[in-house]
PDB file of C-alpha atoms in Angstrom:
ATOM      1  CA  UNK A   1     -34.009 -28.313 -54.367  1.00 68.00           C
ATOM      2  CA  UNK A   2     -32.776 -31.660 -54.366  1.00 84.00           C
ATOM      3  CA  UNK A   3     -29.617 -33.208 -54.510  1.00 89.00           C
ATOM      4  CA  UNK A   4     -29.540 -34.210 -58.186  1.00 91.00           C
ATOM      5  CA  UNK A   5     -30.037 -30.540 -58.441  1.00 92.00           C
ATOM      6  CA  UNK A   6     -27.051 -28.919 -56.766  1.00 93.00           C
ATOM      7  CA  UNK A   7     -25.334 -31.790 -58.312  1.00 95.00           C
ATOM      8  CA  UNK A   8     -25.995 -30.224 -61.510  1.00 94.00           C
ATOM      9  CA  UNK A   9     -25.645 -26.987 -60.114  1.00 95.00           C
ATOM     10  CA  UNK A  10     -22.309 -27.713 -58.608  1.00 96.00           C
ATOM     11  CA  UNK A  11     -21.472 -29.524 -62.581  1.00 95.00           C
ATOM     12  CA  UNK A  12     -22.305 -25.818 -64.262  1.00 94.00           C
ATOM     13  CA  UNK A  13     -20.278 -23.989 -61.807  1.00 95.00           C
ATOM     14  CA  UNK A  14     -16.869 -26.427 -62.500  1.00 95.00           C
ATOM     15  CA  UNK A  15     -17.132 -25.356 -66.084  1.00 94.00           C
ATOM     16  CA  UNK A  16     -18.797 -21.711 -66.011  1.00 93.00           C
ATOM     17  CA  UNK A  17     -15.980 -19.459 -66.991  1.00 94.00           C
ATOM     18  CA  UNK A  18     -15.526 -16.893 -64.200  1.00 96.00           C
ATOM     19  CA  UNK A  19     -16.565 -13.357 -64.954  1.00 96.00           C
ATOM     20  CA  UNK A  20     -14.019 -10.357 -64.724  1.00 95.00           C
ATOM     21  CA  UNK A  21     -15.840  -8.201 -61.904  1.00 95.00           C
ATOM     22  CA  UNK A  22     -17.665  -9.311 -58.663  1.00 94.00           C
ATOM     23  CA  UNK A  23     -21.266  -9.530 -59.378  1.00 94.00           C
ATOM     24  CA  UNK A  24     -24.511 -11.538 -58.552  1.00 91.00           C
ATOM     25  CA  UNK A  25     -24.859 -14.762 -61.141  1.00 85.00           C
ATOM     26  CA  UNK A  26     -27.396 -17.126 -61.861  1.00 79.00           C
ATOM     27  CA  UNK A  27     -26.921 -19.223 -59.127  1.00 81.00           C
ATOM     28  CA  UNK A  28     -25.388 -16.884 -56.295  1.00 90.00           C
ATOM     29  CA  UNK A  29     -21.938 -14.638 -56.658  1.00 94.00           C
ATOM     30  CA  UNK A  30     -19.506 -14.834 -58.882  1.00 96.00           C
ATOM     31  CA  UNK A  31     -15.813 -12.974 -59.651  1.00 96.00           C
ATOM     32  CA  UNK A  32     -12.274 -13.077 -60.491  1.00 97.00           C
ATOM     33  CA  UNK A  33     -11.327 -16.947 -60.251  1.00 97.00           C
ATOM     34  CA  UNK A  34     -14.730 -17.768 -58.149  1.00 97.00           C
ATOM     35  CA  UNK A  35     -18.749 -19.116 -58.436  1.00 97.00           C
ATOM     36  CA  UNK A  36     -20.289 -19.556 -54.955  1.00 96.00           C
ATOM     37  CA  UNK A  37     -23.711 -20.061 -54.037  1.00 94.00           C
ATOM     38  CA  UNK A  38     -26.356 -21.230 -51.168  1.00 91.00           C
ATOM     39  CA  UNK A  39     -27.744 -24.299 -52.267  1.00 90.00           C
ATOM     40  CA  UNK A  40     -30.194 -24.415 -48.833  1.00 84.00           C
ATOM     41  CA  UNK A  41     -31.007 -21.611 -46.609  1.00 77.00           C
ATOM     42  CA  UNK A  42     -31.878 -17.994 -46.460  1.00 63.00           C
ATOM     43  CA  UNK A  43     -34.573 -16.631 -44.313  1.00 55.00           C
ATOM     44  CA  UNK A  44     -36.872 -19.753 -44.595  1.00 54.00           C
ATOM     45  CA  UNK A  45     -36.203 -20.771 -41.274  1.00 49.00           C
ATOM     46  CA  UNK A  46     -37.250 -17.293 -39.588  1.00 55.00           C
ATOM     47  CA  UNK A  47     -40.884 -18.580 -39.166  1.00 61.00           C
ATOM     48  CA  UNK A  48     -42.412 -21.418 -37.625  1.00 66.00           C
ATOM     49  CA  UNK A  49     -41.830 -22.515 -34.040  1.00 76.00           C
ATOM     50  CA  UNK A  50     -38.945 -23.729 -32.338  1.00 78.00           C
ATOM     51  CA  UNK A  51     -40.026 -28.022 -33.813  1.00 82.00           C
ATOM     52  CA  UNK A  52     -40.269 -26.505 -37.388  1.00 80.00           C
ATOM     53  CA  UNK A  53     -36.769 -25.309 -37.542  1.00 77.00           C
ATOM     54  CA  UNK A  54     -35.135 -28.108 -35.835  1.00 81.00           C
ATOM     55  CA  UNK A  55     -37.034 -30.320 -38.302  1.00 83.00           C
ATOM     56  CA  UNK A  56     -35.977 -27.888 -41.138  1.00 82.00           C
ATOM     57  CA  UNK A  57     -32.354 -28.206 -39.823  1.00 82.00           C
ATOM     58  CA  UNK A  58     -32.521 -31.894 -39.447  1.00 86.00           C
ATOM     59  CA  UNK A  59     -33.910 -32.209 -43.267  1.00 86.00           C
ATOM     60  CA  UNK A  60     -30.473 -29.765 -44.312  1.00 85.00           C
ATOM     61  CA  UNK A  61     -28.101 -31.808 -42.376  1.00 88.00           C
ATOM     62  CA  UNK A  62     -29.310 -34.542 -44.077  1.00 91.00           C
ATOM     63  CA  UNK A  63     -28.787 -33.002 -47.632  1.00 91.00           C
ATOM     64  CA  UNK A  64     -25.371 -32.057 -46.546  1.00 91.00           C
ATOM     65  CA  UNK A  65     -24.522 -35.603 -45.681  1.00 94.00           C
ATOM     66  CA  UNK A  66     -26.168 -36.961 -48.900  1.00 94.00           C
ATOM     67  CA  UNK A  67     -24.371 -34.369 -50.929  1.00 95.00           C
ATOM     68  CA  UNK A  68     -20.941 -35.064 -49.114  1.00 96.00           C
ATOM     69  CA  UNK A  69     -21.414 -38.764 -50.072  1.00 96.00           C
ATOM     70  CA  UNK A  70     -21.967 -38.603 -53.733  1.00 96.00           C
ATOM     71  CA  UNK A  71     -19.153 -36.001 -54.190  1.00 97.00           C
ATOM     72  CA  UNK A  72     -17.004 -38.895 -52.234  1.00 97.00           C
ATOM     73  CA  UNK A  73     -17.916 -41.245 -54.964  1.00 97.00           C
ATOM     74  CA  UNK A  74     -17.187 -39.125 -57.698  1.00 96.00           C
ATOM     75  CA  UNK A  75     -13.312 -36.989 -56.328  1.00 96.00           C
ATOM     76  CA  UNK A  76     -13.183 -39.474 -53.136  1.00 97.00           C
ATOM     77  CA  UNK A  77     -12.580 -38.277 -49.531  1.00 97.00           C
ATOM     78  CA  UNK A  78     -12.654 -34.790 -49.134  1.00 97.00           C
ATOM     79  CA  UNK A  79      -9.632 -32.332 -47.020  1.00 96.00           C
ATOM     80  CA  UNK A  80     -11.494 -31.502 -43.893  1.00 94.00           C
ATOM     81  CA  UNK A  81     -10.018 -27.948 -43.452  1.00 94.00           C
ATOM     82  CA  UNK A  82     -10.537 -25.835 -40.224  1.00 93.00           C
ATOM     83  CA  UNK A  83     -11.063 -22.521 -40.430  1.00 93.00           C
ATOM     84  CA  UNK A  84      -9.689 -21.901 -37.588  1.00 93.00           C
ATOM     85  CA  UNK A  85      -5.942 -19.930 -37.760  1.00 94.00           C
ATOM     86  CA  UNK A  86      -7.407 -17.938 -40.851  1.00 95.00           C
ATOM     87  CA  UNK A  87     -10.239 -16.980 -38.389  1.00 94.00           C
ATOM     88  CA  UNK A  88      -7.759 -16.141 -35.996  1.00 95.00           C
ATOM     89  CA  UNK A  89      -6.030 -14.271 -38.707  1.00 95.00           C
ATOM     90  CA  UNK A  90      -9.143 -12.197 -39.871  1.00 95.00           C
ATOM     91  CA  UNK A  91      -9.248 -10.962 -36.409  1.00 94.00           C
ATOM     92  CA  UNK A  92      -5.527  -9.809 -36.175  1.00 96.00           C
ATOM     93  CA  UNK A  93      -6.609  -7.499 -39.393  1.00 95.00           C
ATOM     94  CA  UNK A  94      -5.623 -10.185 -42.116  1.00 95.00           C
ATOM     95  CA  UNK A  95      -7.893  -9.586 -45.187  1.00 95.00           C
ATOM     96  CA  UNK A  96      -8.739 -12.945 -46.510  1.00 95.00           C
ATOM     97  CA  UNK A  97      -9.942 -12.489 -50.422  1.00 92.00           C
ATOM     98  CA  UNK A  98     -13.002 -13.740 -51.640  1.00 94.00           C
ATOM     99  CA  UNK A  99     -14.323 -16.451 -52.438  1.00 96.00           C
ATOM    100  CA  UNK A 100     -13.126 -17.173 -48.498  1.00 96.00           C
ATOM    101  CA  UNK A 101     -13.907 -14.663 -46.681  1.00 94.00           C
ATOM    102  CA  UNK A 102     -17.657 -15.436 -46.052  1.00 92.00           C
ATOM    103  CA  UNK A 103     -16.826 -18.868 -44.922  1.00 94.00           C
ATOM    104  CA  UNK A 104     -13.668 -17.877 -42.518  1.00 94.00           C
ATOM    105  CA  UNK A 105     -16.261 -15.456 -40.955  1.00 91.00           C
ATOM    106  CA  UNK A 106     -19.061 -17.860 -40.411  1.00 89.00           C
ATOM    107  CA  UNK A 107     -18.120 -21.733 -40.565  1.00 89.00           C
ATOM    108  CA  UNK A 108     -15.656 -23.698 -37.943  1.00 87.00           C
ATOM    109  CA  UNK A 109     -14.452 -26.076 -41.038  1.00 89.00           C
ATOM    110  CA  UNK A 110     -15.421 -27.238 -44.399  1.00 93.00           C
ATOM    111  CA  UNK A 111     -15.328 -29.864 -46.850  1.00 96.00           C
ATOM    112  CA  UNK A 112     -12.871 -29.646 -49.839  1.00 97.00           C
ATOM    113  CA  UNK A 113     -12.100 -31.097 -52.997  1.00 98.00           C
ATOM    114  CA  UNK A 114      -9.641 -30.524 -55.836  1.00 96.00           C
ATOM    115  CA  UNK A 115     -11.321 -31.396 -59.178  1.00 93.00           C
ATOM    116  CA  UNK A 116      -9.577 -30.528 -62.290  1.00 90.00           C
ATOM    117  CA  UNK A 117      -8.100 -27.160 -61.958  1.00 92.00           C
ATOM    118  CA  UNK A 118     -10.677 -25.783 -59.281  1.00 96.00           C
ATOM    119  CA  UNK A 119     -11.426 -26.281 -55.826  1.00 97.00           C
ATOM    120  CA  UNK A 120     -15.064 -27.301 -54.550  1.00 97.00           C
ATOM    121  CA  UNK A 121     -15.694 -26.182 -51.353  1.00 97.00           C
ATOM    122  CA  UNK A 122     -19.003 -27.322 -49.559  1.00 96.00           C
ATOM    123  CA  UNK A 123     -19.980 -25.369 -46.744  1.00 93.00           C
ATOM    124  CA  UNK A 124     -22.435 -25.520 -43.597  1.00 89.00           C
ATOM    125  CA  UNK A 125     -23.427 -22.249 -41.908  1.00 85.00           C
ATOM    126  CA  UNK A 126     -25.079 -23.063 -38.626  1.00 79.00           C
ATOM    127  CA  UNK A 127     -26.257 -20.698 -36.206  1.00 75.00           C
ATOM    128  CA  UNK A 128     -24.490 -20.423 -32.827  1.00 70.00           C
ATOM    129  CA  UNK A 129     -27.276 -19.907 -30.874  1.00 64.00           C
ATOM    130  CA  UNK A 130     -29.998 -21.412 -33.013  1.00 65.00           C
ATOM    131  CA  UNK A 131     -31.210 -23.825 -35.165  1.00 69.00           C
ATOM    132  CA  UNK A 132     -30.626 -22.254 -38.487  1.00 74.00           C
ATOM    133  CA  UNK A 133     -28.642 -23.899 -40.714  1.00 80.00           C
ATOM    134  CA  UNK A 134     -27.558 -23.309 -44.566  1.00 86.00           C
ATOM    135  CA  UNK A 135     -26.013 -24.939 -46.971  1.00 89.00           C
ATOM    136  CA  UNK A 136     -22.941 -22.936 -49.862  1.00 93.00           C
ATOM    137  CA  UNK A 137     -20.973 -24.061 -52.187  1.00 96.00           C
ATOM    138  CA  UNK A 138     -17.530 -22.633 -53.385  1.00 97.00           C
ATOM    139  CA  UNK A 139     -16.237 -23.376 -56.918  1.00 97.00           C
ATOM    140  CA  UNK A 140     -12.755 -21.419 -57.229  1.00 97.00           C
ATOM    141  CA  UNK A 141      -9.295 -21.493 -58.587  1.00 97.00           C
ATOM    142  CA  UNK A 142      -7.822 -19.529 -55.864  1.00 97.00           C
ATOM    143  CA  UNK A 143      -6.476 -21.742 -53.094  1.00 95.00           C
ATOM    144  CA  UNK A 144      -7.749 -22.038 -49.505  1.00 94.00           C
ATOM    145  CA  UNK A 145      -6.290 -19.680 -46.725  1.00 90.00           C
TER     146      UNK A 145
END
């Protein structure tokens, strides 16, 4: 995919009405006041040697950069939030609600706009002890934790 597409993908999901239940969409999950889906990953990265996924990871941090920029231009500078105290707070036994609680459980931080009525929420899921690396997106109307 390329960045023109999420672009558009990211568009359709700011003005897709949300459905009523949790359920799989067109473009990832969807529910009650929330779109999300992986624009780059998924088990692509599995094969190959060592050089293939760092160069795949290199190639997907460079999306994520591109992407970050042209959202820039069009909401300017994003909220960096950590993820840390709701992290901390999903261990105490919090339940964080979706569309959150994927990225709490896996991501130090993201990057965060508000656009309209909804937040969009662009997310990098890199592996701790690897070179995997993935690329969401969260389009929601239900605030950050």
């Amino acid at each position: 995919m390329t960045t023109a597409h999420h672009l558009r993908l990211i568009d359709g999901m700011r003005t897709e009405d949300f459905p009523s239940e949790r359920g799989l969409s067109g473009s990832g999950i969807s529910g009650p006041g929330y779109h999300t889906a992986l624009l780059l990953g998924g088990d692509d990265h599995a094969d190959g040697d060592e050089a293939d996924r760092l160069e795949l990871r290199a190639q997907r941090l460079a999306e994520h950069d591109a992407l970050l920029t042209l959202l820039t231009l069009r909401w300017g500078e994003p909220q960096l939030v950590s993820l840390w105290s709701a992290q901390e707070r999903m261990m105490a036994g919090e339940v964080i609600d979706e569309p959150w609680a994927e990225p709490v459980a896996s991501c130090e931080h993201l990057q965060l706009w508000r656009a309209d009525d909804r937040w969009i929420a662009i997310v990098l899921y890199l592996e701790e002890d690897g070179p995997g690396c993935e690329l969401g997106v969260v389009v929601t109307v239900i605030d950050p934790p």
